[in-house]
XYZ file of C-alpha atoms in Angstrom:
383
model
C -15.001 -7.338 25.907
C -17.542 -10.239 25.688
C -17.001 -13.296 27.787
C -16.011 -15.259 24.680
C -12.492 -16.785 24.827
C -11.635 -15.224 21.604
C -12.451 -11.446 21.087
C -14.918 -10.625 18.214
C -13.706 -8.039 15.541
C -15.845 -6.470 12.851
C -13.898 -4.910 9.981
C -15.588 -2.510 7.812
C -13.636 -1.512 4.489
C -14.070 -0.726 0.820
C -10.528 -1.972 0.077
C -10.362 -5.694 -0.331
C -9.590 -8.021 -3.168
C -10.970 -8.321 -5.866
C -9.913 -4.723 -5.969
C -6.172 -4.487 -6.616
C -3.639 -2.299 -4.607
C -1.603 -2.034 -1.488
C -4.565 -1.031 0.746
C -6.356 -4.005 -0.559
C -3.378 -6.451 0.350
C -3.151 -4.894 3.713
C -6.815 -5.184 4.656
C -6.804 -8.887 3.502
C -3.694 -9.587 5.716
C -5.150 -7.542 8.475
C -8.200 -9.889 8.462
C -5.980 -12.996 8.213
C -3.674 -12.118 11.001
C -6.417 -11.016 13.410
C -8.325 -14.166 12.772
C -5.596 -16.264 14.350
C -6.519 -15.018 17.678
C -9.889 -13.569 17.311
C -13.295 -14.307 15.547
C -13.337 -11.906 12.554
C -16.141 -10.867 10.247
C -15.712 -8.354 7.494
C -18.060 -5.910 5.580
C -16.587 -5.295 2.343
C -17.166 -4.930 -1.456
C -18.795 -7.405 -3.702
C -16.484 -10.211 -4.764
C -14.545 -10.187 -1.439
C -16.295 -13.269 0.136
C -14.696 -15.724 -2.493
C -11.204 -14.410 -1.784
C -11.391 -13.942 1.928
C -8.975 -15.471 4.329
C -9.743 -18.880 5.731
C -12.196 -18.608 8.641
C -13.202 -14.917 7.864
C -16.821 -14.437 7.104
C -17.502 -11.643 4.777
C -20.888 -9.758 4.115
C -20.713 -8.067 0.740
C -21.994 -4.581 -0.386
C -22.117 -3.196 -3.999
C -18.886 -1.283 -4.586
C -20.451 1.456 -6.798
C -21.527 4.092 -6.637
C -19.813 5.181 -3.479
C -22.882 6.481 -1.526
C -24.691 3.077 -2.169
C -21.606 1.272 -0.619
C -21.458 3.599 2.314
C -25.218 3.323 3.118
C -25.192 -0.452 2.442
C -22.231 -0.921 4.626
C -23.626 1.157 7.478
C -26.883 -0.791 7.487
C -25.082 -4.151 7.470
C -22.561 -2.850 10.216
C -25.482 -1.886 12.542
C -27.299 -5.238 12.028
C -24.090 -7.288 12.780
C -23.234 -4.979 15.724
C -26.560 -5.665 17.270
C -26.696 -9.348 16.642
C -23.193 -10.473 16.804
C -21.921 -7.912 19.528
C -18.172 -7.589 18.461
C -15.754 -6.355 21.026
C -13.944 -4.207 18.532
C -15.054 -2.328 15.287
C -12.239 -1.602 13.061
C -12.283 0.519 9.883
C -9.932 -0.251 7.226
C -9.423 3.245 6.355
C -10.710 6.740 7.302
C -13.419 6.285 4.542
C -15.336 3.847 6.822
C -14.542 5.551 10.118
C -17.979 6.952 10.546
C -19.499 3.518 9.952
C -17.223 1.996 12.565
C -18.129 4.681 14.956
C -21.807 4.302 14.778
C -21.561 0.510 14.871
C -19.272 0.520 17.957
C -21.809 2.879 19.800
C -24.541 0.499 18.656
C -22.896 -2.388 20.579
C -20.635 -0.694 23.162
C -17.506 -2.012 21.269
C -13.988 -0.342 21.137
C -13.775 1.689 17.831
C -10.528 1.855 15.874
C -9.523 2.926 12.441
C -6.197 2.222 10.259
C -5.338 5.392 8.499
C -3.101 5.428 5.441
C -2.375 9.200 4.978
C -4.509 10.511 2.175
C -7.448 9.688 4.329
C -6.362 12.404 6.668
C -5.593 15.170 4.029
C -8.597 15.063 1.702
C -9.713 18.578 1.136
C -13.335 18.065 0.182
C -15.413 20.149 2.562
C -17.913 17.249 3.226
C -15.353 14.808 3.928
C -13.438 17.219 6.344
C -16.858 18.082 8.005
C -18.063 14.567 8.579
C -15.224 12.209 8.213
C -12.468 13.783 10.192
C -14.482 14.247 13.314
C -15.266 10.609 13.254
C -11.496 9.674 12.850
C -10.854 12.186 15.943
C -13.667 10.159 18.106
C -11.996 6.923 17.453
C -10.636 5.012 20.633
C -7.626 3.978 18.642
C -6.122 5.404 15.438
C -3.446 3.192 13.858
C -1.119 4.938 11.456
C 0.915 3.154 8.760
C 3.933 5.305 9.199
C 5.434 8.059 11.245
C 4.419 10.677 8.627
C 0.923 9.516 8.759
C 1.002 9.720 12.543
C 1.958 13.354 12.169
C -0.861 13.994 9.613
C -3.391 12.583 12.236
C -2.079 14.899 15.022
C -2.408 17.860 12.515
C -5.918 16.692 11.788
C -6.847 16.907 15.466
C -6.395 13.420 16.809
C -5.131 13.020 20.423
C -1.519 11.880 20.163
C -2.041 9.475 22.964
C -4.486 7.458 21.107
C -2.280 7.017 17.867
C -0.215 4.014 17.418
C 2.176 3.062 14.481
C 2.038 -0.340 12.680
C 3.676 -0.434 9.444
C 2.159 -2.594 6.508
C 3.674 -5.913 6.123
C 5.088 -7.964 3.276
C 4.896 -11.650 2.143
C 8.382 -12.993 2.504
C 9.082 -14.822 -0.800
C 10.191 -18.461 -1.466
C 12.680 -19.413 -4.077
C 11.419 -19.509 -7.651
C 9.839 -22.795 -8.347
C 11.657 -22.625 -11.677
C 15.037 -21.164 -11.390
C 15.204 -20.693 -15.177
C 12.032 -18.654 -15.177
C 13.948 -15.251 -14.819
C 16.301 -16.197 -17.672
C 13.367 -17.172 -19.717
C 11.652 -13.987 -19.093
C 14.522 -11.946 -20.259
C 14.635 -13.892 -23.373
C 10.882 -13.799 -24.004
C 10.862 -9.880 -23.418
C 14.064 -9.301 -25.352
C 15.789 -7.789 -22.410
C 19.101 -9.538 -23.143
C 21.836 -8.545 -20.648
C 20.693 -4.844 -20.358
C 20.128 -3.234 -17.010
C 16.388 -3.277 -15.857
C 14.772 -0.683 -13.697
C 11.232 -1.646 -12.277
C 8.469 0.561 -11.310
C 5.346 -0.965 -9.655
C 2.252 1.048 -8.828
C -0.794 2.788 -9.902
C -0.116 5.510 -12.567
C -1.285 8.423 -10.452
C 0.097 11.941 -10.340
C 1.699 11.225 -6.920
C 3.736 8.328 -8.303
C 5.655 10.681 -10.425
C 6.196 8.318 -13.381
C 5.852 11.106 -16.136
C 8.325 13.433 -14.239
C 10.788 10.396 -13.914
C 10.884 9.556 -17.610
C 11.083 13.392 -18.476
C 13.827 14.408 -15.878
C 15.576 11.378 -14.657
C 15.614 8.591 -17.157
C 17.430 10.591 -19.889
C 20.277 11.156 -17.443
C 20.394 7.324 -16.924
C 20.191 6.496 -20.589
C 23.100 8.936 -21.191
C 25.366 6.687 -19.262
C 23.634 3.316 -19.827
C 21.941 3.668 -23.291
C 20.470 0.174 -23.330
C 18.798 0.434 -19.886
C 15.164 -0.594 -19.913
C 12.469 0.722 -17.440
C 9.480 -1.756 -16.888
C 6.418 -0.116 -15.674
C 3.976 -2.384 -13.835
C 0.448 -0.932 -13.055
C -2.200 1.175 -14.816
C -4.092 4.347 -14.148
C -6.386 4.002 -11.017
C -10.138 3.327 -11.603
C -11.597 2.801 -8.272
C -9.343 5.162 -6.148
C -11.327 8.029 -4.528
C -8.782 10.730 -4.872
C -6.258 10.106 -7.480
C -5.327 12.105 -10.543
C -3.979 9.841 -13.257
C -1.028 9.803 -15.509
C -2.041 7.908 -18.655
C 0.241 5.534 -20.543
C -0.109 7.723 -23.478
C 1.097 10.863 -21.665
C 3.984 9.100 -20.209
C 5.004 7.554 -23.502
C 4.661 10.885 -25.288
C 7.083 12.705 -22.802
C 9.450 9.788 -22.979
C 9.605 10.217 -26.811
C 9.971 13.793 -26.564
C 13.069 13.362 -24.280
C 14.526 10.531 -26.393
C 13.896 7.716 -24.183
C 10.832 6.254 -25.703
C 12.510 2.893 -26.579
C 13.723 2.525 -22.914
C 10.309 2.140 -21.429
C 7.870 -0.832 -21.703
C 4.298 -0.794 -20.107
C 3.414 -4.182 -18.587
C 0.063 -3.114 -17.163
C -1.653 -5.229 -14.525
C 0.171 -8.567 -14.095
C -0.326 -11.678 -11.992
C 1.404 -12.069 -8.788
C 3.523 -14.924 -10.276
C 4.791 -12.525 -13.060
C 5.622 -10.043 -10.581
C 7.607 -12.598 -8.638
C 9.680 -13.300 -11.656
C 10.085 -9.637 -12.258
C 11.545 -9.166 -8.900
C 14.300 -11.618 -9.938
C 14.818 -10.108 -13.312
C 15.148 -6.271 -12.509
C 18.145 -4.798 -11.022
C 16.753 -1.660 -9.123
C 13.347 -0.613 -8.003
C 12.538 3.120 -8.658
C 10.061 4.842 -6.467
C 9.896 8.572 -7.680
C 7.021 9.639 -5.553
C 6.344 13.328 -5.784
C 6.044 15.421 -2.499
C 2.380 16.663 -2.639
C 1.081 18.134 0.585
C -2.496 17.084 0.089
C -1.850 13.675 -1.611
C 0.870 12.140 0.607
C 2.432 8.591 0.090
C 1.492 7.069 3.412
C 4.036 4.354 3.413
C 5.451 2.539 0.367
C 4.669 -1.198 0.585
C 6.247 -1.906 -2.786
C 9.754 -0.713 -1.572
C 9.603 -3.379 1.301
C 8.315 -6.039 -1.196
C 11.310 -5.291 -3.502
C 13.622 -5.473 -0.563
C 12.225 -8.757 0.327
C 13.488 -10.201 -2.884
C 16.897 -8.578 -2.359
C 16.214 -5.566 -4.640
C 17.220 -2.131 -3.542
C 14.850 0.832 -4.112
C 15.725 4.372 -5.023
C 13.216 6.823 -3.793
C 12.518 10.329 -3.058
C 12.364 10.871 0.684
C 8.814 11.981 1.143
C 5.833 10.876 3.340
C 5.984 7.405 4.795
C 8.524 6.436 2.208
C 11.328 7.149 4.733
C 9.829 4.422 7.021
C 9.829 1.956 3.893
C 13.533 2.543 2.724
C 16.683 2.773 4.881
C 19.495 4.584 3.330
C 22.137 2.277 2.032
C 20.663 -0.676 3.808
C 17.469 -1.186 1.624
C 18.125 1.392 -1.054
C 18.802 5.100 -1.384
C 16.656 8.160 -0.266
C 16.887 11.287 -2.224
C 15.713 14.758 -1.713
C 12.239 15.245 -3.115
C 12.362 16.669 -6.694
C 16.201 16.235 -6.946
C 16.321 14.714 -10.571
C 20.124 14.672 -10.778
C 20.488 13.063 -7.376
C 17.870 10.372 -8.306
C 19.683 9.651 -11.533
C 23.032 9.469 -9.894
C 21.725 7.187 -7.141
C 20.141 4.854 -9.659
C 23.429 4.624 -11.571
C 25.300 3.972 -8.285
C 22.862 1.251 -7.244
C 23.095 -0.369 -10.574
C 26.693 -0.556 -10.235
C 26.824 -1.882 -6.573
C 23.311 -3.114 -5.963
C 24.356 -6.664 -5.476
C 26.267 -5.754 -2.367
C 23.013 -4.648 -0.839
C 20.979 -7.794 -1.496
C 21.387 -9.475 1.836
C 20.803 -6.329 3.893
C 17.628 -5.708 1.823
C 16.289 -9.114 2.676
C 16.987 -8.778 6.432
C 15.471 -5.265 6.573
C 12.302 -6.785 5.008
C 12.132 -9.630 7.516
C 10.793 -7.373 10.308
C 7.796 -6.585 8.057
C 6.584 -9.963 7.551
C 2.761 -10.295 7.919
C 2.937 -12.260 11.215
C 5.081 -9.418 12.656
C 2.271 -7.060 11.429
C -0.285 -9.061 13.243
C 1.815 -9.181 16.472
C 2.011 -5.524 16.456
C -1.561 -4.756 15.492
C -3.162 -6.743 18.271
C -2.006 -4.828 21.306
C -2.938 -1.673 19.595
C -6.556 -2.931 19.433
C -6.266 -4.367 23.150
C -6.828 -7.875 21.984
C -4.951 -10.913 23.756
C -3.657 -14.182 22.536
C -5.688 -17.465 23.026
């Protein structure tokens, strides 16, 4: 490393706010936590500088089209590497691993990449020919779950160079307005009915269409007034995500007699989502088991747990790291619609008993804990 008291870390990522999603939140907090003990600079998408954590300098690159972003980010990364001389160059995902690799070579820095799962399984021949070798050459590969670590090994990464650091969560404060949850129920005409919550992009992997076709009718047969609130929309900037449109989900819900039991909220503010975590009873996470499109972790399940809300999920990919059976929710064999319905109904009946264990489980995922685990992986030290 350089002789500076604080190590210098250059992060290169396409996934930062103003884009919305789990990877974007993770990279934002990654920069914030590393900046507590290091000088951090980021090369990211246009619009990111205004939203950057305090003390983190961002150099922006046009987001679209993708080749333009990659070329622009590479040029800026090489320029920063040669002028600033970082000690570590960190790729926020496998997508920017080649850029981090070249930049680290330009200044003799340690190279590292945080991998999420899908960035190890993309089947496009160009990606596999150029990107995977770059990931294999990284000095450090940090996986978001045990499942992602296994995918990295399958992709040819030396197991000794792989560490696991689960994504973090913002531990919530009490609602500033204790009446907000009650008011929300009234304004959205939820009454006293049971409320299920789904949070996430409407992609094929998230399995919402399959849930309303195969699982929700079984739940409604027992609880006719149950409401499923769906937060999120079809992904627009994701590189490899087949969508499930609202229209297709509503259509199949109508066919199965549960059309009136679902409501689409689209993209909502963090403050509204905070209220929803106090309104809903159970978070459902019916992620499908798709070999080449894995769920790397499942941050939303930990976020739900932080608010005392249990998650019922299919046990696939990194979801098994994000939900602990009967502590923060229920894990069901992938594709077992009847098992999923039964677990949701049982959790609705006794979810209150799991509230405190959910919160205790989530505490170990707080973002400061994420930073404490990440820094040793990168070889940095405290001030």
